[in-house]
């Protein structure tokens, strides 16, 4: 019995590694090794440094958003601690599948500043919903100008794509409104006689789960001042415009003469795949599929688009490693306030 778990873990790790390696090999094989290496050669070290500078700006904007949303809370972490948390949270989202990396944010905030899990999860939820709404708004706005060039050139109707973007904005608003109500209903369901949890779990566990859900409902229902919401909207807009500038620079460095608005339309599919809980381990495959589909719509050859997606993936993981390693060391060695 003592050796079964290590062996099982080793087998699972080996199977996962083999699957990811096979998927990566298939993607590179379809894009063409020559195309992928040509993208890295065209970007070069100078281009990598420029892209890293843009990504660093986006990270600082993320830190500013969390500081704004945690303002007025006695458990807000110090600035450098928050920078480290945001960095580790970001790499967790890129490496762990199904958005499991989101769990690193409440965990690290709890460790750093004692921030209640319910508070950090509520802040994270508001920020994610606003990211989806702003991304959908930018996508629809860009599509208005790009659509004439798409008409008759793609099976996807510009009207349908624009409608999908508008629906995303509406869903984000509705979901934020429904969230506290859903948590409240789940809390009541946990202790109802018809709930299977009462028969499966000990009473103290169901009571604890109900308390957590009630606190989440309370946090989600907490009104956000209009000034803070406007500031958050402004920072989220700056974040997306910076990321689109990074994507645009990468495409231009790779030799594709796309406009900034075409970049917004093309990369939005990959961005939605990153925001929603559908990404795979390391986000491999989901990012590339969305990116390739999006840029194919604006007339970038599919294999060339896939090559740039693979290059972007490698560069972003490299940028995150550069910031995550010192962040991990900082949180391990920092002095308590």
Coordinates of C-alpha atoms in Angstrom, one line a residue:
X1 CA 0.0 0.0 0.0
X2 CA 2.8 2.4 0.7
X3 CA 4.2 2.2 -2.8
X4 CA 0.9 2.2 -4.7
X5 CA 0.4 6.0 -4.4
X6 CA 3.9 7.0 -5.6
X7 CA 3.6 4.6 -8.5
X8 CA 0.2 5.8 -9.4
X9 CA 1.3 9.4 -9.3
X10 CA 4.3 8.6 -11.5
X11 CA 2.1 6.9 -14.0
X12 CA -0.3 9.8 -14.2
X13 CA 2.6 12.3 -14.5
X14 CA 4.1 10.2 -17.3
X15 CA 0.8 9.9 -19.2
X16 CA 0.2 13.7 -18.8
X17 CA 3.7 14.6 -20.0
X18 CA 3.4 12.2 -22.9
X19 CA 0.0 13.7 -23.9
X20 CA 1.2 17.3 -23.7
X21 CA 4.4 16.4 -25.6
X22 CA 2.4 14.6 -28.3
X23 CA 0.0 17.6 -28.6
X24 CA 2.9 20.1 -28.8
X25 CA 4.6 17.9 -31.5
X26 CA 1.4 17.8 -33.5
X27 CA 0.9 21.6 -33.3
X28 CA 4.5 22.2 -34.4
X29 CA 4.3 19.6 -37.1
X30 CA 1.2 21.2 -38.6
X31 CA 2.5 24.7 -38.3
X32 CA 5.9 23.7 -39.7
X33 CA 9.1 23.7 -37.8
X34 CA 10.5 26.2 -40.3
X35 CA 7.7 28.6 -39.7
X36 CA 8.0 28.4 -35.9
X37 CA 11.7 29.0 -35.9
X38 CA 11.3 31.8 -38.4
X39 CA 8.9 33.6 -36.0
X40 CA 11.4 33.5 -33.2
X41 CA 14.2 34.6 -35.5
X42 CA 12.1 37.6 -36.8
X43 CA 11.3 38.7 -33.2
X44 CA 14.9 38.4 -32.0
X45 CA 16.2 39.5 -28.6
X46 CA 15.3 43.2 -29.2
X47 CA 11.7 42.3 -30.0
X48 CA 11.6 40.0 -27.0
X49 CA 12.7 42.8 -24.7
X50 CA 10.0 45.1 -26.2
X51 CA 7.3 42.5 -25.7
X52 CA 8.5 41.9 -22.2
X53 CA 8.2 45.6 -21.4
X54 CA 4.6 45.6 -22.6
X55 CA 3.8 42.5 -20.5
X56 CA 5.4 44.1 -17.5
X57 CA 3.1 47.1 -17.9
X58 CA 0.1 44.8 -18.0
X59 CA 1.3 43.1 -14.8
X60 CA 1.5 46.5 -13.0
X61 CA -2.0 47.3 -14.2
X62 CA -3.2 44.1 -12.7
X63 CA -1.6 45.0 -9.4
X64 CA -3.3 48.4 -9.4
X65 CA -6.7 46.8 -10.0
X66 CA -6.4 44.5 -7.0
X67 CA -5.1 47.3 -4.8
X68 CA -8.2 49.3 -5.8
X69 CA -10.6 46.5 -5.2
X70 CA -9.0 45.6 -1.8
X71 CA -9.0 49.3 -0.6
X72 CA -10.7 49.9 2.7
X73 CA -10.0 46.3 3.8
X74 CA -7.9 45.8 6.8
X75 CA -6.3 42.7 5.3
X76 CA -4.9 44.3 2.2
X77 CA -1.3 43.1 1.5
X78 CA 1.7 45.3 1.1
X79 CA 2.5 46.5 -2.4
X80 CA 5.5 44.2 -3.0
X81 CA 3.6 41.2 -1.5
X82 CA 0.7 41.9 -3.9
X83 CA 3.1 42.1 -6.9
X84 CA 4.4 38.7 -6.0
X85 CA 0.9 37.3 -5.5
X86 CA -0.3 38.6 -8.8
X87 CA 2.8 37.2 -10.6
X88 CA 2.3 33.7 -9.1
X89 CA -1.4 33.8 -9.7
X90 CA -0.9 34.7 -13.3
X91 CA 1.5 31.8 -14.0
X92 CA -0.9 29.5 -12.1
X93 CA -3.6 30.4 -14.6
X94 CA -1.3 29.7 -17.5
X95 CA 0.0 26.4 -16.2
X96 CA -2.9 24.7 -14.4
X97 CA -5.9 23.4 -16.4
X98 CA -9.6 24.4 -16.1
X99 CA -8.7 27.7 -14.3
X100 CA -7.5 25.9 -11.2
X101 CA -4.8 28.5 -11.0
X102 CA -7.5 31.0 -9.8
X103 CA -7.3 29.2 -6.4
X104 CA -3.7 30.4 -5.9
X105 CA -5.0 34.0 -5.5
X106 CA -7.2 33.5 -2.3
X107 CA -4.6 31.1 -0.9
X108 CA -1.6 33.4 -1.3
X109 CA -3.6 36.5 0.0
X110 CA -4.6 34.5 3.0
X111 CA -1.0 33.6 3.7
X112 CA 0.4 37.1 3.1
X113 CA -2.2 39.4 4.7
X114 CA -4.9 37.2 6.3
X115 CA -7.4 38.3 3.7
X116 CA -10.6 36.2 4.1
X117 CA -11.1 33.7 1.2
X118 CA -14.6 35.0 0.6
X119 CA -13.3 38.5 0.2
X120 CA -10.6 37.6 -2.3
X121 CA -12.8 35.3 -4.3
X122 CA -15.5 38.1 -4.6
X123 CA -12.9 40.6 -5.8
X124 CA -11.5 38.1 -8.3
X125 CA -15.0 37.3 -9.6
X126 CA -15.8 41.0 -10.2
X127 CA -12.6 41.5 -12.0
X128 CA -13.0 38.5 -14.2
X129 CA -16.6 39.5 -15.2
X130 CA -15.4 43.0 -16.0
X131 CA -12.6 41.6 -18.1
X132 CA -15.1 39.6 -20.1
X133 CA -17.4 42.6 -20.6
X134 CA -14.6 44.9 -21.7
X135 CA -13.1 42.3 -24.0
X136 CA -16.5 41.7 -25.5
X137 CA -17.0 45.4 -25.9
X138 CA -13.7 45.9 -27.6
X139 CA -14.3 42.9 -29.9
X140 CA -17.7 44.3 -31.0
X141 CA -16.3 47.8 -31.5
X142 CA -13.3 46.5 -33.6
X143 CA -15.6 44.2 -35.6
X144 CA -17.7 47.2 -36.8
X145 CA -14.6 48.5 -38.7
X146 CA -13.1 45.1 -39.7
X147 CA -16.4 43.4 -40.7
X148 CA -16.5 44.9 -44.3
X149 CA -13.3 43.1 -45.1
X150 CA -14.6 39.9 -43.7
X151 CA -17.9 39.9 -45.6
X152 CA -18.0 37.1 -48.2
X153 CA -14.5 36.0 -47.2
X154 CA -15.4 33.7 -44.3
X155 CA -18.0 31.2 -43.3
X156 CA -18.5 33.1 -40.1
X157 CA -20.9 36.0 -40.5
X158 CA -19.7 39.3 -39.0
X159 CA -23.2 39.9 -37.7
X160 CA -23.1 36.6 -35.9
X161 CA -19.6 37.3 -34.4
X162 CA -20.7 40.8 -33.3
X163 CA -23.9 39.3 -31.8
X164 CA -21.8 36.8 -29.9
X165 CA -19.6 39.6 -28.5
X166 CA -22.6 41.6 -27.4
X167 CA -24.1 38.5 -25.8
X168 CA -20.9 38.1 -23.8
X169 CA -21.2 41.6 -22.4
X170 CA -24.8 41.0 -21.4
X171 CA -24.0 37.7 -19.8
X172 CA -21.2 39.1 -17.7
X173 CA -23.6 41.8 -16.4
X174 CA -26.4 39.3 -15.7
X175 CA -24.0 36.8 -14.1
X176 CA -22.6 39.5 -11.7
X177 CA -26.2 40.3 -10.7
X178 CA -27.1 36.7 -10.2
X179 CA -24.0 35.6 -8.3
X180 CA -25.0 36.5 -4.7
X181 CA -28.5 35.0 -5.3
X182 CA -27.0 31.7 -6.5
X183 CA -24.6 31.5 -3.5
X184 CA -27.6 32.2 -1.2
X185 CA -29.7 29.5 -2.9
X186 CA -26.8 27.0 -2.6
X187 CA -26.4 27.8 1.1
X188 CA -30.1 27.1 1.8
X189 CA -29.9 23.9 -0.3
X190 CA -27.0 22.6 1.7
X191 CA -29.1 22.4 4.9
X192 CA -32.4 21.5 3.4
X193 CA -33.8 18.0 4.3
X194 CA -33.9 17.1 0.6
X195 CA -30.2 17.9 0.1
X196 CA -28.0 14.7 -0.3
X197 CA -25.2 16.5 1.5
X198 CA -27.1 16.0 4.8
X199 CA -26.9 12.2 4.2
X200 CA -23.3 12.1 2.8
X201 CA -21.4 14.6 4.9
X202 CA -21.1 15.1 8.7
X203 CA -23.3 17.9 9.9
X204 CA -20.4 20.1 10.9
X205 CA -19.1 19.9 7.3
X206 CA -22.4 20.9 5.8
X207 CA -22.7 23.7 8.4
X208 CA -19.2 25.0 7.5
X209 CA -20.0 24.8 3.8
X210 CA -23.2 26.7 4.3
X211 CA -21.4 29.4 6.3
X212 CA -18.8 29.8 3.5
X213 CA -21.5 30.1 0.8
X214 CA -23.4 32.7 2.9
X215 CA -20.2 34.7 3.4
X216 CA -19.6 34.5 -0.4
X217 CA -23.2 35.7 -1.1
X218 CA -22.7 38.6 1.3
X219 CA -19.4 39.6 -0.3
X220 CA -20.8 39.3 -3.8
X221 CA -23.7 41.5 -2.8
X222 CA -21.5 44.2 -1.4
X223 CA -22.1 47.4 -3.4
X224 CA -19.2 48.7 -5.3
X225 CA -18.9 52.6 -5.3
X226 CA -19.4 54.0 -8.7
X227 CA -16.0 55.8 -8.6
X228 CA -14.2 52.5 -7.8
X229 CA -16.2 50.7 -10.5
X230 CA -15.3 53.4 -13.0
X231 CA -11.6 53.2 -12.0
X232 CA -11.7 49.5 -12.3
X233 CA -13.3 49.8 -15.8
X234 CA -10.6 52.2 -16.8
X235 CA -7.7 50.0 -15.6
X236 CA -9.3 47.0 -17.3
X237 CA -9.5 48.9 -20.5
X238 CA -5.8 49.9 -20.2
X239 CA -4.9 46.3 -19.6
X240 CA -6.6 45.0 -22.7
X241 CA -5.4 47.8 -24.9
X242 CA -1.8 47.0 -23.7
X243 CA -2.2 43.3 -24.3
X244 CA -3.6 44.0 -27.8
X245 CA -0.6 46.2 -28.4
X246 CA 1.7 43.3 -27.4
X247 CA -0.2 41.0 -29.8
X248 CA -0.1 43.5 -32.6
X249 CA 3.7 44.1 -32.1
X250 CA 4.3 40.3 -32.2
X251 CA 2.3 39.9 -35.4
X252 CA 4.1 42.8 -37.1
X253 CA 7.5 41.5 -36.0
X254 CA 6.5 38.1 -37.5
X255 CA 5.9 39.7 -40.9
X256 CA 2.1 39.9 -40.9
X257 CA 0.7 43.3 -41.9
X258 CA -2.4 43.3 -39.7
X259 CA -3.9 46.5 -38.3
X260 CA -4.5 47.1 -34.6
X261 CA -8.2 46.6 -35.0
X262 CA -7.7 43.3 -36.9
X263 CA -5.4 42.2 -34.0
X264 CA -8.3 42.8 -31.5
X265 CA -10.6 40.7 -33.6
X266 CA -8.1 38.0 -34.3
X267 CA -6.7 37.6 -30.7
X268 CA -10.1 37.9 -28.9
X269 CA -10.9 34.3 -29.6
X270 CA -7.7 33.2 -27.8
X271 CA -8.4 35.6 -25.0
X272 CA -11.9 34.2 -24.4
X273 CA -10.4 30.7 -24.3
X274 CA -8.0 31.9 -21.5
X275 CA -10.8 33.6 -19.5
X276 CA -13.3 30.8 -19.5
X277 CA -12.7 27.5 -17.7
X278 CA -11.9 25.5 -20.8
X279 CA -8.2 25.7 -21.0
X280 CA -6.0 22.6 -20.8
X281 CA -2.8 21.9 -18.9
X282 CA -0.5 24.8 -19.7
X283 CA -3.3 26.3 -21.8
X284 CA -1.7 24.3 -24.6
X285 CA -4.0 23.8 -27.5
X286 CA -6.8 26.1 -26.4
X287 CA -4.8 29.3 -26.9
X288 CA -3.5 28.1 -30.2
X289 CA -6.9 27.0 -31.5
X290 CA -8.5 30.4 -30.6
X291 CA -5.6 32.4 -32.0
X292 CA -5.5 30.5 -35.2
X293 CA -9.2 30.7 -35.8
X294 CA -9.3 34.4 -35.0
X295 CA -6.5 35.5 -37.2
X296 CA -7.7 33.2 -40.0
X297 CA -10.8 35.4 -40.1
X298 CA -8.6 38.4 -40.8
X299 CA -6.8 36.6 -43.7
X300 CA -3.7 35.4 -41.9
X301 CA -2.7 32.0 -43.2
X302 CA -3.8 29.3 -40.6
X303 CA -0.3 27.7 -40.4
X304 CA 1.4 31.1 -40.0
X305 CA -1.1 32.1 -37.3
X306 CA -0.5 28.9 -35.5
X307 CA 3.3 29.5 -35.6
X308 CA 2.8 32.9 -34.0
X309 CA 0.5 31.4 -31.4
X310 CA 3.2 28.9 -30.4
X311 CA 5.8 31.7 -30.2
X312 CA 3.5 33.8 -28.1
X313 CA 2.8 30.9 -25.8
X314 CA 6.5 30.3 -25.2
X315 CA 7.3 34.0 -24.7
X316 CA 4.5 34.5 -22.2
X317 CA 5.5 31.5 -20.2
X318 CA 9.1 32.8 -20.2
X319 CA 8.0 36.3 -19.1
X320 CA 6.0 34.7 -16.3
X321 CA 8.9 32.6 -15.2
X322 CA 11.2 35.6 -15.0
X323 CA 8.7 37.3 -12.6
X324 CA 7.4 34.3 -10.8
X325 CA 10.8 32.9 -9.6
X326 CA 11.8 36.1 -7.7
X327 CA 8.2 36.4 -6.5
X328 CA 8.3 33.0 -5.0
X329 CA 11.6 33.7 -3.3
X330 CA 10.3 37.0 -2.0
X331 CA 7.2 35.4 -0.4
X332 CA 9.3 32.7 1.1
X333 CA 11.9 35.0 2.7
X334 CA 9.9 38.2 3.4
X335 CA 9.7 39.5 6.9
X336 CA 6.3 39.8 8.6
X337 CA 5.0 43.4 9.0

